[in-house]
PDB file of C-alpha atoms in Angstrom:
ATOM      1  CA  MET A   1     255.488  15.864  30.248  1.00  0.00           C
ATOM      2  CA  PHE A   2     253.818  13.707  27.549  1.00  0.00           C
ATOM      3  CA  ASP A   3     251.170  14.610  25.000  1.00  0.00           C
ATOM      4  CA  LEU A   4     248.653  11.805  25.391  1.00  0.00           C
ATOM      5  CA  ALA A   5     247.359  12.193  21.780  1.00  0.00           C
ATOM      6  CA  SER A   6     250.838  11.502  20.237  1.00  0.00           C
ATOM      7  CA  SER A   7     252.469   9.742  23.177  1.00  0.00           C
ATOM      8  CA  THR A   8     255.528  11.847  22.811  1.00  0.00           C
ATOM      9  CA  PRO A   9     257.465  14.057  25.422  1.00  0.00           C
ATOM     10  CA  ILE A  10     256.882  17.751  24.777  1.00  0.00           C
ATOM     11  CA  SER A  11     257.908  19.478  28.036  1.00  0.00           C
ATOM     12  CA  GLN A  12     260.192  19.421  31.051  1.00  0.00           C
ATOM     13  CA  ARG A  13     258.733  19.798  34.395  1.00  0.00           C
ATOM     14  CA  LEU A  14     260.755  21.386  37.245  1.00  0.00           C
ATOM     15  CA  LYS A  15     259.933  20.180  40.732  1.00  0.00           C
ATOM     16  CA  ARG A  16     261.712  21.863  43.640  1.00  0.00           C
ATOM     17  CA  THR A  17     262.621  20.826  47.070  1.00  0.00           C
ATOM     18  CA  ILE A  18     263.046  23.317  49.733  1.00  0.00           C
ATOM     19  CA  ARG A  19     265.506  22.254  52.427  1.00  0.00           C
ATOM     20  CA  ARG A  20     266.758  23.762  55.616  1.00  0.00           C
ATOM     21  CA  CYS A  21     270.538  24.261  55.759  1.00  0.00           C
ATOM     22  CA  GLY A  22     272.970  26.282  57.677  1.00  0.00           C
ATOM     23  CA  GLU A  23     272.712  27.376  61.413  1.00  0.00           C
ATOM     24  CA  ARG A  24     269.370  26.161  63.139  1.00  0.00           C
ATOM     25  CA  SER A  25     269.126  29.721  64.714  1.00  0.00           C
ATOM     26  CA  ILE A  26     268.554  31.153  61.152  1.00  0.00           C
ATOM     27  CA  PHE A  27     265.194  29.244  61.049  1.00  0.00           C
ATOM     28  CA  GLU A  28     263.581  30.392  64.137  1.00  0.00           C
ATOM     29  CA  ARG A  29     260.417  31.262  62.243  1.00  0.00           C
ATOM     30  CA  LYS A  30     257.832  28.530  61.752  1.00  0.00           C
ATOM     31  CA  THR A  31     256.258  29.742  58.518  1.00  0.00           C
ATOM     32  CA  LEU A  32     257.490  31.341  55.294  1.00  0.00           C
ATOM     33  CA  GLU A  33     256.459  34.949  54.748  1.00  0.00           C
ATOM     34  CA  LEU A  34     255.425  36.313  51.350  1.00  0.00           C
ATOM     35  CA  ASP A  35     258.871  37.809  50.716  1.00  0.00           C
ATOM     36  CA  ASP A  36     260.342  34.344  51.218  1.00  0.00           C
ATOM     37  CA  LEU A  37     257.895  32.814  48.815  1.00  0.00           C
ATOM     38  CA  ARG A  38     258.594  35.310  46.190  1.00  0.00           C
ATOM     39  CA  GLN A  39     262.418  34.918  46.703  1.00  0.00           C
ATOM     40  CA  ILE A  40     261.971  31.177  46.276  1.00  0.00           C
ATOM     41  CA  ASP A  41     260.169  31.613  43.189  1.00  0.00           C
ATOM     42  CA  ILE A  42     262.629  34.110  41.632  1.00  0.00           C
ATOM     43  CA  LEU A  43     265.550  31.694  42.326  1.00  0.00           C
ATOM     44  CA  THR A  44     263.618  28.791  40.950  1.00  0.00           C
ATOM     45  CA  ILE A  45     262.907  30.431  37.516  1.00  0.00           C
ATOM     46  CA  GLU A  46     266.424  32.235  37.428  1.00  0.00           C
ATOM     47  CA  HIS A  47     268.462  28.932  38.023  1.00  0.00           C
ATOM     48  CA  GLY A  48     265.948  26.383  36.903  1.00  0.00           C
ATOM     49  CA  MET A  49     265.607  27.615  33.346  1.00  0.00           C
ATOM     50  CA  ARG A  50     269.421  27.606  32.872  1.00  0.00           C
ATOM     51  CA  LEU A  51     269.688  24.069  34.297  1.00  0.00           C
ATOM     52  CA  LEU A  52     266.907  22.752  32.023  1.00  0.00           C
ATOM     53  CA  ARG A  53     268.788  23.780  28.887  1.00  0.00           C
ATOM     54  CA  LEU A  54     265.926  24.141  26.553  1.00  0.00           C
ATOM     55  CA  GLY A  55     266.175  23.834  22.841  1.00  0.00           C
ATOM     56  CA  PRO A  56     264.267  25.516  20.022  1.00  0.00           C
ATOM     57  CA  GLY A  57     260.483  24.428  20.375  1.00  0.00           C
ATOM     58  CA  ASP A  58     260.965  23.008  24.106  1.00  0.00           C
ATOM     59  CA  THR A  59     258.701  24.052  26.811  1.00  0.00           C
ATOM     60  CA  ALA A  60     259.591  24.178  30.524  1.00  0.00           C
ATOM     61  CA  ILE A  61     257.019  24.071  33.438  1.00  0.00           C
ATOM     62  CA  VAL A  62     258.231  25.892  36.593  1.00  0.00           C
ATOM     63  CA  PRO A  63     256.454  26.036  39.898  1.00  0.00           C
ATOM     64  CA  ALA A  64     255.344  29.149  41.677  1.00  0.00           C
ATOM     65  CA  PHE A  65     253.191  30.020  44.678  1.00  0.00           C
ATOM     66  CA  TRP A  66     249.918  31.713  44.021  1.00  0.00           C
ATOM     67  CA  ARG A  67     250.787  34.436  46.533  1.00  0.00           C
ATOM     68  CA  THR A  68     253.821  35.251  44.365  1.00  0.00           C
ATOM     69  CA  LEU A  69     251.651  35.907  41.253  1.00  0.00           C
ATOM     70  CA  SER A  70     248.868  37.511  43.121  1.00  0.00           C
ATOM     71  CA  GLY A  71     251.319  40.030  44.764  1.00  0.00           C
ATOM     72  CA  GLY A  72     251.216  42.197  41.486  1.00  0.00           C
ATOM     73  CA  ARG A  73     253.832  42.629  38.776  1.00  0.00           C
ATOM     74  CA  GLY A  74     256.945  42.765  40.958  1.00  0.00           C
ATOM     75  CA  PRO A  75     260.359  41.187  40.698  1.00  0.00           C
ATOM     76  CA  TYR A  76     258.810  37.855  39.725  1.00  0.00           C
ATOM     77  CA  ALA A  77     257.129  39.258  36.715  1.00  0.00           C
ATOM     78  CA  LEU A  78     260.201  40.932  35.678  1.00  0.00           C
ATOM     79  CA  GLN A  79     262.210  37.688  36.006  1.00  0.00           C
ATOM     80  CA  CYS A  80     259.577  35.980  33.752  1.00  0.00           C
ATOM     81  CA  ALA A  81     259.991  38.747  31.053  1.00  0.00           C
ATOM     82  CA  ALA A  82     263.724  38.416  31.281  1.00  0.00           C
ATOM     83  CA  VAL A  83     263.529  34.697  30.738  1.00  0.00           C
ATOM     84  CA  GLN A  84     261.332  35.181  27.622  1.00  0.00           C
ATOM     85  CA  HIS A  85     263.357  37.820  26.061  1.00  0.00           C
ATOM     86  CA  SER A  86     266.782  36.140  26.654  1.00  0.00           C
ATOM     87  CA  SER A  87     268.792  34.338  24.172  1.00  0.00           C
ATOM     88  CA  GLU A  88     267.752  30.941  25.477  1.00  0.00           C
ATOM     89  CA  PRO A  89     265.121  29.289  23.194  1.00  0.00           C
ATOM     90  CA  GLY A  90     261.899  27.607  24.143  1.00  0.00           C
ATOM     91  CA  SER A  91     258.641  28.654  25.952  1.00  0.00           C
ATOM     92  CA  LEU A  92     257.722  28.957  29.661  1.00  0.00           C
ATOM     93  CA  LEU A  93     254.686  27.590  31.731  1.00  0.00           C
ATOM     94  CA  ILE A  94     254.257  28.576  35.224  1.00  0.00           C
ATOM     95  CA  GLU A  95     252.467  25.974  37.341  1.00  0.00           C
ATOM     96  CA  VAL A  96     250.810  27.717  40.223  1.00  0.00           C
ATOM     97  CA  PHE A  97     250.202  26.096  43.533  1.00  0.00           C
ATOM     98  CA  GLY A  98     248.117  26.987  46.585  1.00  0.00           C
ATOM     99  CA  GLY A  99     245.642  29.665  47.467  1.00  0.00           C
ATOM    100  CA  LEU A 100     243.196  29.127  44.538  1.00  0.00           C
ATOM    101  CA  GLU A 101     240.437  27.372  46.541  1.00  0.00           C
ATOM    102  CA  HIS A 102     238.966  30.519  47.839  1.00  0.00           C
ATOM    103  CA  THR A 103     239.915  33.021  45.300  1.00  0.00           C
ATOM    104  CA  ALA A 104     237.271  34.445  43.016  1.00  0.00           C
ATOM    105  CA  VAL A 105     237.616  33.498  39.213  1.00  0.00           C
ATOM    106  CA  ASP A 106     237.582  37.145  38.262  1.00  0.00           C
ATOM    107  CA  VAL A 107     240.594  37.881  40.502  1.00  0.00           C
ATOM    108  CA  ILE A 108     242.449  34.700  39.190  1.00  0.00           C
ATOM    109  CA  ASP A 109     241.747  36.007  35.483  1.00  0.00           C
ATOM    110  CA  GLU A 110     242.967  39.641  36.450  1.00  0.00           C
ATOM    111  CA  THR A 111     246.286  38.021  37.787  1.00  0.00           C
ATOM    112  CA  LEU A 112     246.779  35.667  35.030  1.00  0.00           C
ATOM    113  CA  ALA A 113     246.452  38.494  32.445  1.00  0.00           C
ATOM    114  CA  HIS A 114     249.659  39.993  33.692  1.00  0.00           C
ATOM    115  CA  PHE A 115     251.603  36.598  33.006  1.00  0.00           C
ATOM    116  CA  GLN A 116     250.127  34.982  29.985  1.00  0.00           C
ATOM    117  CA  THR A 117     251.632  35.783  26.625  1.00  0.00           C
ATOM    118  CA  HIS A 118     251.968  33.937  23.315  1.00  0.00           C
ATOM    119  CA  THR A 119     255.168  32.339  24.674  1.00  0.00           C
ATOM    120  CA  ARG A 120     254.238  32.092  28.401  1.00  0.00           C
ATOM    121  CA  GLY A 121     251.176  30.473  30.079  1.00  0.00           C
ATOM    122  CA  VAL A 122     249.892  29.604  33.341  1.00  0.00           C
ATOM    123  CA  VAL A 123     249.102  26.005  34.637  1.00  0.00           C
ATOM    124  CA  LEU A 124     246.603  26.135  37.656  1.00  0.00           C
ATOM    125  CA  HIS A 125     247.407  23.273  39.867  1.00  0.00           C
ATOM    126  CA  ILE A 126     244.152  22.334  41.589  1.00  0.00           C
ATOM    127  CA  ALA A 127     242.970  19.921  44.267  1.00  0.00           C
ATOM    128  CA  PRO A 128     241.564  16.540  42.953  1.00  0.00           C
ATOM    129  CA  ASP A 129     237.967  17.472  43.602  1.00  0.00           C
ATOM    130  CA  ILE A 130     235.118  17.878  41.164  1.00  0.00           C
ATOM    131  CA  ASP A 131     233.572  20.741  43.122  1.00  0.00           C
ATOM    132  CA  THR A 132     236.846  22.624  43.070  1.00  0.00           C
ATOM    133  CA  ALA A 133     237.243  22.039  39.456  1.00  0.00           C
ATOM    134  CA  ARG A 134     233.668  23.207  38.753  1.00  0.00           C
ATOM    135  CA  ARG A 135     234.183  26.337  40.662  1.00  0.00           C
ATOM    136  CA  LEU A 136     236.810  27.558  38.315  1.00  0.00           C
ATOM    137  CA  ALA A 137     234.502  27.397  35.294  1.00  0.00           C
ATOM    138  CA  GLY A 138     235.365  30.284  33.155  1.00  0.00           C
ATOM    139  CA  VAL A 139     238.915  30.789  34.243  1.00  0.00           C
ATOM    140  CA  LYS A 140     241.261  31.726  31.442  1.00  0.00           C
ATOM    141  CA  ALA A 141     244.219  29.566  32.338  1.00  0.00           C
ATOM    142  CA  HIS A 142     246.339  27.852  29.731  1.00  0.00           C
ATOM    143  CA  CYS A 143     246.071  24.543  31.428  1.00  0.00           C
ATOM    144  CA  LEU A 144     244.821  22.813  34.542  1.00  0.00           C
ATOM    145  CA  ALA A 145     246.914  20.287  36.532  1.00  0.00           C
ATOM    146  CA  ILE A 146     245.735  17.532  39.000  1.00  0.00           C
ATOM    147  CA  ASP A 147     248.137  15.430  40.999  1.00  0.00           C
ATOM    148  CA  PHE A 148     246.877  11.865  40.737  1.00  0.00           C
ATOM    149  CA  ALA A 149     249.058  10.533  43.535  1.00  0.00           C
ATOM    150  CA  GLY A 150     246.062  10.964  45.858  1.00  0.00           C
ATOM    151  CA  VAL A 151     243.441   9.792  43.430  1.00  0.00           C
ATOM    152  CA  ALA A 152     242.632   6.148  43.447  1.00  0.00           C
ATOM    153  CA  HIS A 153     242.808   4.988  39.812  1.00  0.00           C
ATOM    154  CA  GLU A 154     244.301   1.463  39.795  1.00  0.00           C
ATOM    155  CA  GLY A 155     241.225  -0.625  39.352  1.00  0.00           C
ATOM    156  CA  ALA A 156     238.274  -0.428  37.033  1.00  0.00           C
ATOM    157  CA  ARG A 157     235.827   0.531  39.796  1.00  0.00           C
ATOM    158  CA  ASP A 158     238.330   3.364  41.053  1.00  0.00           C
ATOM    159  CA  TRP A 159     238.715   4.643  37.468  1.00  0.00           C
ATOM    160  CA  ILE A 160     234.910   5.472  37.306  1.00  0.00           C
ATOM    161  CA  SER A 161     235.172   8.405  39.938  1.00  0.00           C
ATOM    162  CA  ALA A 162     238.549   9.327  38.464  1.00  0.00           C
ATOM    163  CA  ALA A 163     237.268   9.595  35.081  1.00  0.00           C
ATOM    164  CA  GLU A 164     234.538  11.902  36.416  1.00  0.00           C
ATOM    165  CA  LEU A 165     237.091  14.169  37.808  1.00  0.00           C
ATOM    166  CA  VAL A 166     238.854  14.207  34.500  1.00  0.00           C
ATOM    167  CA  ARG A 167     235.824  15.176  32.579  1.00  0.00           C
ATOM    168  CA  ALA A 168     234.703  17.909  35.080  1.00  0.00           C
ATOM    169  CA  ALA A 169     238.073  19.555  34.815  1.00  0.00           C
ATOM    170  CA  ARG A 170     238.381  19.251  31.095  1.00  0.00           C
ATOM    171  CA  GLN A 171     235.052  20.918  30.636  1.00  0.00           C
ATOM    172  CA  ILE A 172     236.319  24.158  31.978  1.00  0.00           C
ATOM    173  CA  CYS A 173     239.768  24.119  30.373  1.00  0.00           C
ATOM    174  CA  SER A 174     240.979  23.068  26.843  1.00  0.00           C
ATOM    175  CA  GLN A 175     244.132  21.487  28.343  1.00  0.00           C
ATOM    176  CA  LEU A 176     244.346  19.227  31.383  1.00  0.00           C
ATOM    177  CA  LEU A 177     247.714  17.843  32.835  1.00  0.00           C
ATOM    178  CA  LEU A 178     247.611  14.760  35.121  1.00  0.00           C
ATOM    179  CA  VAL A 179     250.576  14.321  37.328  1.00  0.00           C
ATOM    180  CA  ASN A 180     251.584  10.926  38.708  1.00  0.00           C
ATOM    181  CA  LEU A 181     249.261   9.128  36.318  1.00  0.00           C
ATOM    182  CA  ARG A 182     249.682   5.282  35.984  1.00  0.00           C
ATOM    183  CA  PRO A 183     250.981   4.618  32.611  1.00  0.00           C
ATOM    184  CA  ASP A 184     248.473   1.898  32.197  1.00  0.00           C
ATOM    185  CA  ARG A 185     245.763   4.654  32.436  1.00  0.00           C
ATOM    186  CA  ALA A 186     247.004   6.797  29.728  1.00  0.00           C
ATOM    187  CA  LEU A 187     244.594   5.792  27.022  1.00  0.00           C
ATOM    188  CA  ALA A 188     241.652   5.852  29.428  1.00  0.00           C
ATOM    189  CA  ALA A 189     242.798   9.313  30.730  1.00  0.00           C
ATOM    190  CA  GLN A 190     242.849  10.619  27.243  1.00  0.00           C
ATOM    191  CA  ALA A 191     239.386   9.083  26.482  1.00  0.00           C
ATOM    192  CA  ALA A 192     238.098  10.963  29.455  1.00  0.00           C
ATOM    193  CA  GLY A 193     239.615  14.184  28.374  1.00  0.00           C
ATOM    194  CA  ALA A 194     243.026  14.522  29.721  1.00  0.00           C
ATOM    195  CA  THR A 195     245.576  16.035  27.222  1.00  0.00           C
ATOM    196  CA  HIS A 196     248.903  15.769  28.983  1.00  0.00           C
ATOM    197  CA  ALA A 197     250.405  13.573  31.750  1.00  0.00           C
ATOM    198  CA  VAL A 198     253.571  13.195  33.908  1.00  0.00           C
ATOM    199  CA  PHE A 199     253.626   9.443  34.550  1.00  0.00           C
ATOM    200  CA  SER A 200     254.170   7.993  38.017  1.00  0.00           C
ATOM    201  CA  THR A 201     256.801   5.649  36.678  1.00  0.00           C
ATOM    202  CA  LEU A 202     259.171   8.450  35.484  1.00  0.00           C
ATOM    203  CA  GLU A 203     262.425   8.895  37.295  1.00  0.00           C
ATOM    204  CA  PRO A 204     263.144  12.573  38.407  1.00  0.00           C
ATOM    205  CA  ARG A 205     266.429  13.972  37.377  1.00  0.00           C
ATOM    206  CA  SER A 206     268.277  15.839  40.195  1.00  0.00           C
ATOM    207  CA  LEU A 207     269.700  19.247  38.942  1.00  0.00           C
TER     208      LEU A 207
END
């Protein structure tokens, strides 16, 4: 992840891939249950932080399902605390996916209060939609994130509506991360209000 003001990398963002493996009879269920999501999130943070090998001053962003956070201060919260109090240096950001569209802002804030500390913050990954962004006005998240893979921002005409989305999101949060942003739009994105970016041309590292 790059800081757009200084054009320097400041964080490593972990993106997970969930695959089916083993006997097909194990996967008779069509959907993942809440306990499955929590287990996936616990393993992601447990193994992911070790694989990233953070140094002093580094920050890692790990994904988590909203249902894991909103389920209360259970095993996942304990795992987050263990990471922060371990001998490993660096800070932790939790990028939360799914379930925010119909959750009240006060409920979101109450949940975030259990996870945000001076060394740990929550990034809310929201849909690329102006109304969705505006609905979250007042939320006390560390950062908002928008995936620009589904946002037209190649040409000058496309950028007009994309910039409106950036401005709307930045008005409700002091930090805004754009994922899959075209590098040639970095300066324009910063001018519109974005603070950080993961560029579409970056090659992912397999861990």
